[in-house]
Short mmCIF file of C-alpha atoms in Angstrom, two decimals:
data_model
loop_
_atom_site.label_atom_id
_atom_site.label_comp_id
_atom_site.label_asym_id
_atom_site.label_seq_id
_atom_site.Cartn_x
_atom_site.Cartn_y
_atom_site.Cartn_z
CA UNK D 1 42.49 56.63 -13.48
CA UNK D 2 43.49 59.87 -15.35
CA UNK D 3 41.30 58.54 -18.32
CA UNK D 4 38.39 58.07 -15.52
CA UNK D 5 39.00 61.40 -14.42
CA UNK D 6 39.14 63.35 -17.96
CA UNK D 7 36.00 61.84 -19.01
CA UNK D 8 33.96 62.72 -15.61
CA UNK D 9 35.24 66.37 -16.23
CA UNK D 10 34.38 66.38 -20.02
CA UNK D 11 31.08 64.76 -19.15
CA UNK D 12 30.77 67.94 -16.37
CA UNK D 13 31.28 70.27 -18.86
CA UNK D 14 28.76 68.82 -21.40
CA UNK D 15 26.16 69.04 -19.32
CA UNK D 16 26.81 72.53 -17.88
CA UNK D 17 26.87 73.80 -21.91
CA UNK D 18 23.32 71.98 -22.23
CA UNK D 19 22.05 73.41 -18.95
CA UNK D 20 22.79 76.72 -20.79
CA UNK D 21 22.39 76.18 -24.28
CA UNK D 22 19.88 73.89 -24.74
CA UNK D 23 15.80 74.65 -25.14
CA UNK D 24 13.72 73.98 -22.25
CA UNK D 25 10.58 72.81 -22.98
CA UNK D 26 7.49 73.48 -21.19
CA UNK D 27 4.32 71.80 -21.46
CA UNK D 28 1.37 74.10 -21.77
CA UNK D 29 -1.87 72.30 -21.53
CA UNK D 30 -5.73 74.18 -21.27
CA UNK D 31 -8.94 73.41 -22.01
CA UNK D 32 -9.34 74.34 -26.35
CA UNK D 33 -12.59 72.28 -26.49
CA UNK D 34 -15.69 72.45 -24.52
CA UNK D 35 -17.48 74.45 -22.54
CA UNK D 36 -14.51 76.29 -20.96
CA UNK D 37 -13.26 76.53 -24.37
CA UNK D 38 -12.70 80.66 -24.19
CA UNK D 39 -11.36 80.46 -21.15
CA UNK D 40 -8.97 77.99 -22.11
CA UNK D 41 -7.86 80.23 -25.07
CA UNK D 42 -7.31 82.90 -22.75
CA UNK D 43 -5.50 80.84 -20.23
CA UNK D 44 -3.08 80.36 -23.72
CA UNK D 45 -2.96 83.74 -23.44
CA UNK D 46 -1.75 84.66 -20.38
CA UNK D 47 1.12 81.84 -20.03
CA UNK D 48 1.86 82.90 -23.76
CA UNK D 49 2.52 86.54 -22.13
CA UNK D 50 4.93 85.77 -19.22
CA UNK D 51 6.90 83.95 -22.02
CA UNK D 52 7.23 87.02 -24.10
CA UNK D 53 7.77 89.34 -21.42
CA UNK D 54 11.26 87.60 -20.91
CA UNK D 55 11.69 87.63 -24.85
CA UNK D 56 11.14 83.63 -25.02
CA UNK D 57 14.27 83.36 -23.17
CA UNK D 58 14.79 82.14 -19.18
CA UNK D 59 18.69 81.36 -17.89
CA UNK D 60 20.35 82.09 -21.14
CA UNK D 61 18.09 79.16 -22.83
CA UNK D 62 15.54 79.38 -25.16
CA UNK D 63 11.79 78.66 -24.16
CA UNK D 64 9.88 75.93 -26.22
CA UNK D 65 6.30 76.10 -25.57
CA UNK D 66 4.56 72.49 -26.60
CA UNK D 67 1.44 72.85 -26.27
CA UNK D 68 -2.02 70.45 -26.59
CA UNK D 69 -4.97 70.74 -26.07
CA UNK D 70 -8.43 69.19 -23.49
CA UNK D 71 -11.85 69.56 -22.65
CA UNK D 72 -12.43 69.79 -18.84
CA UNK D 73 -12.70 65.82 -18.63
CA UNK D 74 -10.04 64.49 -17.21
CA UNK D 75 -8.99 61.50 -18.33
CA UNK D 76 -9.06 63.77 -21.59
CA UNK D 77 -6.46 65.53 -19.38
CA UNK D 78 -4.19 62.54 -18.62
CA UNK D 79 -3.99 61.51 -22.13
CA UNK D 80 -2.66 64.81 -23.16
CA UNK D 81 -0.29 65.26 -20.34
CA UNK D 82 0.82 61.76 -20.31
CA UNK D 83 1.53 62.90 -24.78
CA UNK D 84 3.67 65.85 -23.57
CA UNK D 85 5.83 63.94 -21.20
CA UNK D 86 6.46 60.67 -22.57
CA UNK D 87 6.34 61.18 -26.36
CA UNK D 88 7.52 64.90 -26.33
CA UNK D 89 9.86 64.78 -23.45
CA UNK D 90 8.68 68.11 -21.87
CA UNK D 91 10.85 69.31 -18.75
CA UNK D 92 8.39 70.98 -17.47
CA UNK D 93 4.68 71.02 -17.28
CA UNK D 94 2.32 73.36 -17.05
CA UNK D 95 -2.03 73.02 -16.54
CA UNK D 96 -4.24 71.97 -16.52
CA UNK D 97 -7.86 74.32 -16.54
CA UNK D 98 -10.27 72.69 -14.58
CA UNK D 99 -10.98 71.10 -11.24
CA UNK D 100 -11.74 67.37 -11.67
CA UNK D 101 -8.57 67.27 -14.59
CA UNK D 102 -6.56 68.80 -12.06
CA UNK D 103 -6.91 65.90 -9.21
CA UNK D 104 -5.99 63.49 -12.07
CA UNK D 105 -3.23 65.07 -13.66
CA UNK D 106 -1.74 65.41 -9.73
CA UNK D 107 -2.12 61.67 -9.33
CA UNK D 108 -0.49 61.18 -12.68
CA UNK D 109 2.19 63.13 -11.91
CA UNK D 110 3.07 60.69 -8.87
CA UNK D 111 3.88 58.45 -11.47
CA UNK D 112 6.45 60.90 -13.49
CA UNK D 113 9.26 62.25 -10.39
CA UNK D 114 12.05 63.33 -13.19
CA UNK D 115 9.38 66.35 -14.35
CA UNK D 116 8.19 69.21 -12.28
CA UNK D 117 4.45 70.04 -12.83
CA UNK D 118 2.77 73.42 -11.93
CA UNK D 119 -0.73 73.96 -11.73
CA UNK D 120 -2.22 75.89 -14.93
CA UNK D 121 -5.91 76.91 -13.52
CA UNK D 122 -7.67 74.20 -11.91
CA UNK D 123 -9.27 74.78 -8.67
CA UNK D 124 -10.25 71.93 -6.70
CA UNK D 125 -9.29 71.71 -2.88
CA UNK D 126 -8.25 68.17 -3.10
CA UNK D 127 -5.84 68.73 -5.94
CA UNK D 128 -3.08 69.87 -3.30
CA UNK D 129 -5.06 69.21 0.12
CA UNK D 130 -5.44 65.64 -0.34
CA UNK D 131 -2.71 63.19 -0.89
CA UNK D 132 -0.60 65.95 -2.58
CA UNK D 133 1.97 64.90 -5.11
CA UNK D 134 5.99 65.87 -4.10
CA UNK D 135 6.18 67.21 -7.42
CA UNK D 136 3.01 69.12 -8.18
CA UNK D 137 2.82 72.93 -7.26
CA UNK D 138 0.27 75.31 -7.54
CA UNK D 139 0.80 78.96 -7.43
CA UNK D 140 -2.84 80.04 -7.56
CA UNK D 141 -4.82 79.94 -4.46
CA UNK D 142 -8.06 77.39 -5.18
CA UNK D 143 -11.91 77.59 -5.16
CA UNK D 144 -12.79 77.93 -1.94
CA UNK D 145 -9.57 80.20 -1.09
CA UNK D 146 -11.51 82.28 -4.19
CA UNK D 147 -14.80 82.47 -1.95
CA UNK D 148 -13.57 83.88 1.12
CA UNK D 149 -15.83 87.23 2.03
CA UNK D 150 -18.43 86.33 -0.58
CA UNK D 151 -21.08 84.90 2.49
CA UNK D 152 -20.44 88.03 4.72
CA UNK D 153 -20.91 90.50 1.94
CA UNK D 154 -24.40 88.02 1.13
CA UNK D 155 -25.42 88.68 4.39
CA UNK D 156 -24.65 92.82 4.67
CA UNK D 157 -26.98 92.40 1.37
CA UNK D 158 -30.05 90.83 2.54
CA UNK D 159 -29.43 87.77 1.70
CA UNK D 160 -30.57 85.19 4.71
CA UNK D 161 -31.49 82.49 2.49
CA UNK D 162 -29.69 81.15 -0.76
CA UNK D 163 -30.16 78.28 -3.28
CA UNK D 164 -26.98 77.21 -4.75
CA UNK D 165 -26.81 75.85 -8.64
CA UNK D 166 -23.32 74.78 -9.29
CA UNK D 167 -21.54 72.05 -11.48
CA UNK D 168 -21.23 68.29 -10.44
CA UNK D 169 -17.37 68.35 -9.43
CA UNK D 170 -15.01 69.43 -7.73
CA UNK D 171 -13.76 72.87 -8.34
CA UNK D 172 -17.77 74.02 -7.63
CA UNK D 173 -17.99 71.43 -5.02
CA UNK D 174 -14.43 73.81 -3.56
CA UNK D 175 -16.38 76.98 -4.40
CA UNK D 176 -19.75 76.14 -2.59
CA UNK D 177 -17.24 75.45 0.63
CA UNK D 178 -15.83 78.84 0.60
CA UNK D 179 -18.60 80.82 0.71
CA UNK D 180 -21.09 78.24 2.89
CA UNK D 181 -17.64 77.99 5.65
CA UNK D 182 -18.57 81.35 6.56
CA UNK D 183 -22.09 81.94 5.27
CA UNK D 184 -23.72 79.41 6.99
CA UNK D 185 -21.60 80.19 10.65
CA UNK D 186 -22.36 83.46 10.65
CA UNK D 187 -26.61 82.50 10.77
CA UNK D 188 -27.40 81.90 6.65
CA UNK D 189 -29.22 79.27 5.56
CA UNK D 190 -28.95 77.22 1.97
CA UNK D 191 -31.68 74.90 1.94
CA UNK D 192 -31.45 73.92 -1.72
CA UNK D 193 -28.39 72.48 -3.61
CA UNK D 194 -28.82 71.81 -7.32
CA UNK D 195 -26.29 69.93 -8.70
CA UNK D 196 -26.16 69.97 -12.49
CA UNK D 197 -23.76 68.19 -15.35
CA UNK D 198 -20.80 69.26 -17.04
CA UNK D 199 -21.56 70.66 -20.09
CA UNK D 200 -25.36 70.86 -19.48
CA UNK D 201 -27.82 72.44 -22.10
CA UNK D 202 -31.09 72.23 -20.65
CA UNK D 203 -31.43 74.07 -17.23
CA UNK D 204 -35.40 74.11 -17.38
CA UNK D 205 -35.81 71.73 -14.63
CA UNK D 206 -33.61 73.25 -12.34
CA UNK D 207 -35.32 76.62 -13.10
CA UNK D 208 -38.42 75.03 -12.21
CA UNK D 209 -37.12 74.40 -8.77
CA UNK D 210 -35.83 77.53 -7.29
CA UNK D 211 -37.89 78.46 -4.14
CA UNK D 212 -39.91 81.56 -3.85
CA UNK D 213 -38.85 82.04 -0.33
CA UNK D 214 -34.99 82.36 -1.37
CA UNK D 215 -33.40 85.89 -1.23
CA UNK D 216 -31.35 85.03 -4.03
CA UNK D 217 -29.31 82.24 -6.00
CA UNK D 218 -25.16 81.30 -5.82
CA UNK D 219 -24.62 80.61 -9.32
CA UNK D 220 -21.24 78.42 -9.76
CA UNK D 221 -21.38 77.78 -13.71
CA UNK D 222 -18.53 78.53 -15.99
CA UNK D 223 -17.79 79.42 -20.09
CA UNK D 224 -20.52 77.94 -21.65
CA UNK D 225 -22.55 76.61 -19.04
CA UNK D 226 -23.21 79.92 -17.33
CA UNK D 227 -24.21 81.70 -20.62
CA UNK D 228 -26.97 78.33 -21.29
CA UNK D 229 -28.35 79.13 -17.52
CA UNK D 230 -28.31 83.03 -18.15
CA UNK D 231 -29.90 83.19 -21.14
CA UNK D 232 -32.54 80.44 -20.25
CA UNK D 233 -32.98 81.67 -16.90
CA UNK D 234 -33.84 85.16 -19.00
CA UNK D 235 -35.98 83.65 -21.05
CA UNK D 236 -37.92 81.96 -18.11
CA UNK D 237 -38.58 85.35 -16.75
CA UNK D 238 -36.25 84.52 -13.84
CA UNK D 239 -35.46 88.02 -11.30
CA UNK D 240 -33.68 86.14 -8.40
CA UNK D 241 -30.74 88.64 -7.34
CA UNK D 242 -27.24 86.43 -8.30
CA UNK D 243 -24.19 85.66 -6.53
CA UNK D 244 -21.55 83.93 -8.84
CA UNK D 245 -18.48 81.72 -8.26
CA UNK D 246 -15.71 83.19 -9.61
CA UNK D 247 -15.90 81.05 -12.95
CA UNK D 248 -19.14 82.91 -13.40
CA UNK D 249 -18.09 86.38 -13.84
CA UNK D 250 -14.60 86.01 -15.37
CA UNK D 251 -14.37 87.98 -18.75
CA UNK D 252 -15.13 84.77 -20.52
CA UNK D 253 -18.97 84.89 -19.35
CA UNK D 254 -19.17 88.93 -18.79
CA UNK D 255 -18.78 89.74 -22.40
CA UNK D 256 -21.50 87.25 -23.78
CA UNK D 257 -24.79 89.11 -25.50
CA UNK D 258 -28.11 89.04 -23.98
CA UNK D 259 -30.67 91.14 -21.48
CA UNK D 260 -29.60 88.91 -18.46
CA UNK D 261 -26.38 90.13 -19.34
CA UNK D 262 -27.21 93.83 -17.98
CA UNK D 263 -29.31 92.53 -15.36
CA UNK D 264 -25.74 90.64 -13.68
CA UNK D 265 -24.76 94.75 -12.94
CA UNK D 266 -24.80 94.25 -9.44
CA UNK D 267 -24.14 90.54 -9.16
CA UNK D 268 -21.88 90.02 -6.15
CA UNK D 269 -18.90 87.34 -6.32
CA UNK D 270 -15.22 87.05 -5.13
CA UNK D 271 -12.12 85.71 -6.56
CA UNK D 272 -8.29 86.17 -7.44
CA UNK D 273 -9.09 89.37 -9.51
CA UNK D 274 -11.18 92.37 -10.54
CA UNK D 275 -11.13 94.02 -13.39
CA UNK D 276 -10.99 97.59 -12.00
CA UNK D 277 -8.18 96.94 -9.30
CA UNK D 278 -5.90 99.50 -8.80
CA UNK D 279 -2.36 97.97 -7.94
CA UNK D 280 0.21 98.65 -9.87
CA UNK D 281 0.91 95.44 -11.06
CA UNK D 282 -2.47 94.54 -11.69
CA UNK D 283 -2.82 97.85 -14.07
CA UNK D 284 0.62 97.07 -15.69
CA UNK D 285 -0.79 93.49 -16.30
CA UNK D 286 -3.99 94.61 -18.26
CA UNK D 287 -2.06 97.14 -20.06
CA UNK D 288 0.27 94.62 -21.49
CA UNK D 289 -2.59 92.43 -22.27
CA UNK D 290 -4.80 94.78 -24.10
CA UNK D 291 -1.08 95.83 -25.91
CA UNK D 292 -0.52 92.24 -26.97
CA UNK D 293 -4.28 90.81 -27.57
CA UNK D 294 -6.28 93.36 -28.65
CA UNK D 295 -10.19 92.91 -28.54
CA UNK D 296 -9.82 92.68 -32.45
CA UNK D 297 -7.81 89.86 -32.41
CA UNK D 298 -10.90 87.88 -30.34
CA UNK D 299 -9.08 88.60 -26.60
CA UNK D 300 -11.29 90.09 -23.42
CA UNK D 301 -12.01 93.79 -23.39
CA UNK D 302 -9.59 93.05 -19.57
CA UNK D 303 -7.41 89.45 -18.91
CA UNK D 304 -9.84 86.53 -17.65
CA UNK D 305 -9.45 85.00 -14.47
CA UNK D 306 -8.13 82.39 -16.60
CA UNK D 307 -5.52 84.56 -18.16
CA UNK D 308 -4.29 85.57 -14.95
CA UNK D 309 -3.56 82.50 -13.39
CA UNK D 310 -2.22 80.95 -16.41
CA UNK D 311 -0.04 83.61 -16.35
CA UNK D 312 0.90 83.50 -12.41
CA UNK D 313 1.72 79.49 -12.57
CA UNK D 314 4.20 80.59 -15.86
CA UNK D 315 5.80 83.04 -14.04
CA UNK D 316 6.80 80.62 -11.46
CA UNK D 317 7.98 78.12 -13.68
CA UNK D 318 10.13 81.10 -15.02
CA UNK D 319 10.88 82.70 -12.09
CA UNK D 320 12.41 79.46 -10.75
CA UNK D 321 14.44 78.67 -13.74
CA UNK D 322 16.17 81.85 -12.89
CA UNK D 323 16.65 81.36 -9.52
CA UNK D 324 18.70 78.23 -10.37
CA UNK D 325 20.41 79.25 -13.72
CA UNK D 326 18.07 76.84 -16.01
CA UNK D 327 19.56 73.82 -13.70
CA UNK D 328 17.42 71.29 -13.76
CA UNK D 329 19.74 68.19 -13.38
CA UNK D 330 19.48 66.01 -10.29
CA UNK D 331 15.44 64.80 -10.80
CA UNK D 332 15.20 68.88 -10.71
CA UNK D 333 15.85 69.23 -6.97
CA UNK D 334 17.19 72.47 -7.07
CA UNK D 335 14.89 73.66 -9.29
CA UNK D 336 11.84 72.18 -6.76
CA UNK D 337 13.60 73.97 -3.63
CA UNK D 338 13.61 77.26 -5.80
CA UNK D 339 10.00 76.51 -6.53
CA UNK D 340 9.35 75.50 -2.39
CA UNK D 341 11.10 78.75 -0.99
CA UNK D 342 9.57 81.40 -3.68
CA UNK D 343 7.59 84.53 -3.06
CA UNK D 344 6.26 85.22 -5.83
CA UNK D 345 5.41 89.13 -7.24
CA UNK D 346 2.40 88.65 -9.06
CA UNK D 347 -0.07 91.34 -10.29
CA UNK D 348 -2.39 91.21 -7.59
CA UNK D 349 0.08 90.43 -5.08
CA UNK D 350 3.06 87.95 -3.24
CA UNK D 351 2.45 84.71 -2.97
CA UNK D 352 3.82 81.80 -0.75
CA UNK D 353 3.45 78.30 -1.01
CA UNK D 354 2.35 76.07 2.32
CA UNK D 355 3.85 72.49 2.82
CA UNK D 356 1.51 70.76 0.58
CA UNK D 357 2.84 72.97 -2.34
CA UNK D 358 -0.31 75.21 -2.64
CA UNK D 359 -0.47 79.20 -2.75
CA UNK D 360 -1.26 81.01 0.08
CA UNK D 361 -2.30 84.86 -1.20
CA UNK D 362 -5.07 87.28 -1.87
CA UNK D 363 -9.26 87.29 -2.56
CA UNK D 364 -11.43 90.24 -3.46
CA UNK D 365 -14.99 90.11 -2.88
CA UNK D 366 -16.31 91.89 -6.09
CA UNK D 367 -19.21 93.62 -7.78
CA UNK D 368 -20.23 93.77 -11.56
CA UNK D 369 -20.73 96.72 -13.05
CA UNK D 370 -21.20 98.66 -16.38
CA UNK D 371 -17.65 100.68 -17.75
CA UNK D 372 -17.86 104.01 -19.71
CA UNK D 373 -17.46 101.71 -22.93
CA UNK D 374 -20.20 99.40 -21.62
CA UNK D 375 -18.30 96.89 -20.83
CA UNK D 376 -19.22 94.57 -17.72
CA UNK D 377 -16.45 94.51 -15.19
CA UNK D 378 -15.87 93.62 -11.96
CA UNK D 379 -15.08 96.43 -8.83
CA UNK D 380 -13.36 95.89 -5.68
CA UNK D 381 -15.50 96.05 -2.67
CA UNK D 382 -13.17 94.20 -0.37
CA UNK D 383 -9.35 92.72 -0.34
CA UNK D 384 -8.62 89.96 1.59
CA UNK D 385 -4.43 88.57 1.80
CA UNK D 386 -3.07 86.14 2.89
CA UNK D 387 -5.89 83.34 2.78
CA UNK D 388 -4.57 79.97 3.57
CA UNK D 389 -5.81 76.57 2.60
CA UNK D 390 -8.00 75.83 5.66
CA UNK D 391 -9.67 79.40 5.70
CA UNK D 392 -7.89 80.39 9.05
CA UNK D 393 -9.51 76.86 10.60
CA UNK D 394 -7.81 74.99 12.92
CA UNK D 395 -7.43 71.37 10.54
CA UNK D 396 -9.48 69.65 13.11
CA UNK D 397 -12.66 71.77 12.05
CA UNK D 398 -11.96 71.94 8.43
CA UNK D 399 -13.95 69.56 6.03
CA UNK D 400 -13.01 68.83 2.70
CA UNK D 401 -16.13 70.20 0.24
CA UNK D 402 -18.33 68.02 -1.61
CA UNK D 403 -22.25 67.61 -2.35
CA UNK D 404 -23.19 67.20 1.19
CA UNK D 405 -20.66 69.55 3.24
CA UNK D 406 -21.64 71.72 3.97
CA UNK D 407 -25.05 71.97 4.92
CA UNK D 408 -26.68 74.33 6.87
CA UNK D 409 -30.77 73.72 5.47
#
């Protein structure tokens, strides 16, 4: 029995010392390849930045970042996730980027309880409103949290009647939601939808499409994509005002070259930042970016919204890690109930988590426009906190985006 006992204690004792002393590693996964490949790189970025900020260190235990690599497809996703935890034995994961990867990497995760995964960008409603995973959280609020105010501020505009082009999955099909949830109840009408491919290079036909009686188009292309429409739609002599999804006028897309480029001053959108926002955790943010990736080094002029969200969904995996001293024994329950009860201080704001494990925080509705250095940047023109998952519905009235809802032709 005393035997027994001595080697329960010693076996205590070892695992308290590895609890301290030991690396944990985090999984860091973004999209390096295709067309959100900037984004991705920035997304790198901005988790790489909450890591330094604590000196690489969390708990008295040294952070190892392991990091790999997709491109937006996601059983591309899976493959790379499903590398970091069961080859490389990560503790912790973190992405991934976009929408349709981040429905599949939840589902994986279902099938992986001993790690914790946090969301690293991806925006899709259903990745945390449907069938949530117990050990999946997301810090970031999602796409059509992102469009809240953007179909008002349409309407104050002018804007009765607007054709939406937007990508073929779910993050857009999240974004169109947003802003048609309140767009099309307060008397707008959308009575064309073009739906176009991931990683599309031709945009001619859709071009070809777009009504003369429309008072303008809701653009919902990201990285790549938006700069092929832009530039084509340019070249096609196109001078339909723009709204964008929040994809569309992240740094990413602002900073590409091209006439269309100064004709987005004015472009309304909304989304978890602006550039120009003056909290003081927002400006501290951008200064330490700027400090640490410099516009010579290939970084954004100001962080991305990929950067910054990248960089919230870190934090929390940090932030909890502190809150329970780097324990993460016990399938990581403590560590999960750390995670569950947070409020998290992020640079635009606290944010809470509902019971599905998804954020619950702050939109601005936004406006492009030209800096002194002539950059393009986005400007406040409205802050909205504390936007929930259901967009102050009652669940009863709440629909689930997707190509057909909603509709309000």
């Amino acid at each position: 029995m005393k035997q027994t006992l001595l080697a329960a204690a010693a076996a205590l004792v070892a695992a308290g010392a590895w609890a301290q002393g030991q690396p944990v590693k985090i999984g860091l996964l973004a999209t390096l390849e295709g067309p959100f490949a900037a984004g991705g790189a920035d997304g790198m970025r901005g988790a790489e930045l909450a890591v330094k900020e604590r000196g690489g260190m969390v708990a008295g235990r040294k952070i190892e970042l392991v990091k790999a690599s997709s491109d937006a497809k996601p059983d591309v996703a899976v493959n790379a996730t499903r590398k970091l935890v069961e080859q490389d034995k990560v503790d912790i994961m973190v992405g991934p980027l976009s929408g349709g990867e981040g429905i599949a990497v939840k589902d994986y995760s279902k099938t992986q309880p001993q790690v914790t995964f946090i969301n690293g960008a991806s925006g899709a409603q259903g990745t945390t409103l449907d069938s949530p995973s117990p050990n999946f959280y997301r810090f970031n609020t999602e796409g059509a949290q992102w469009m809240v105010g953007l179909g008002q501020a349409a309407l104050d505009k002018g804007y009765k009647r607007v054709m939406v082009i937007a990508e073929d999955y779910a993050f857009p099909y999240s974004q169109v939601q947003g802003f048609m949830a309140e767009f099309c109840a307060k008397g707008g009408k959308v009575p064309v939808k073009a739906w176009v491919p991931l990683g599309g290079k031709d945009y001619s036909s859709v071009i070809a499409r777009i009504p003369k009686d429309v008072d303008a188009l809701l653009v919902v292309l990201g990285g790549a994509d938006a700069v092929n429409f832009l530039t084509q739609y340019e070249n096609a002599g196109g001078d339909k005002p723009m709204l964008g999804g929040s994809i569309t006028v992240s740094q990413d897309v602002l900073n590409y070259r091209g006439k269309r480029r100064d004709s987005l001053v004015g472009t309304l959108s909304a989304g978890p930042v602006a550039d120009s926002y003056d909290g003081a955790g927002w400006k501290a943010f951008v200064a330490d970016y700027q400090k640490t990736y410099p516009v010579s080094s290939g970084a954004f002029p100001s962080p991305s919204l990929f950067a910054y969200v990248y960089y919230t969904n870190m934090k929390a995996a940090l932030d909890g890690l502190d809150a329970v001293k780097g324990d993460l024994s016990g399938n990581q329950a403590k560590y999960r109930e750390a995670l569950q009860k947070m409020v998290l201080k992020t640079p635009t704001g606290d944010v809470r988590l509902d019971a599905n494990r998804q954020a619950i925080g702050t939109t601005f509705v936004t406006e492009v426009v030209k800096d002194a250095q002539g950059n393009l940047t986005t400007k406040v023109s409205k802050k909205v906190d504390n936007i929930d998952q259901l967009l102050g519905m009652k669940k009863e009235d709440f629909k689930t985006g997707t190509r057909d809802v909603p509709a309000c032709p």
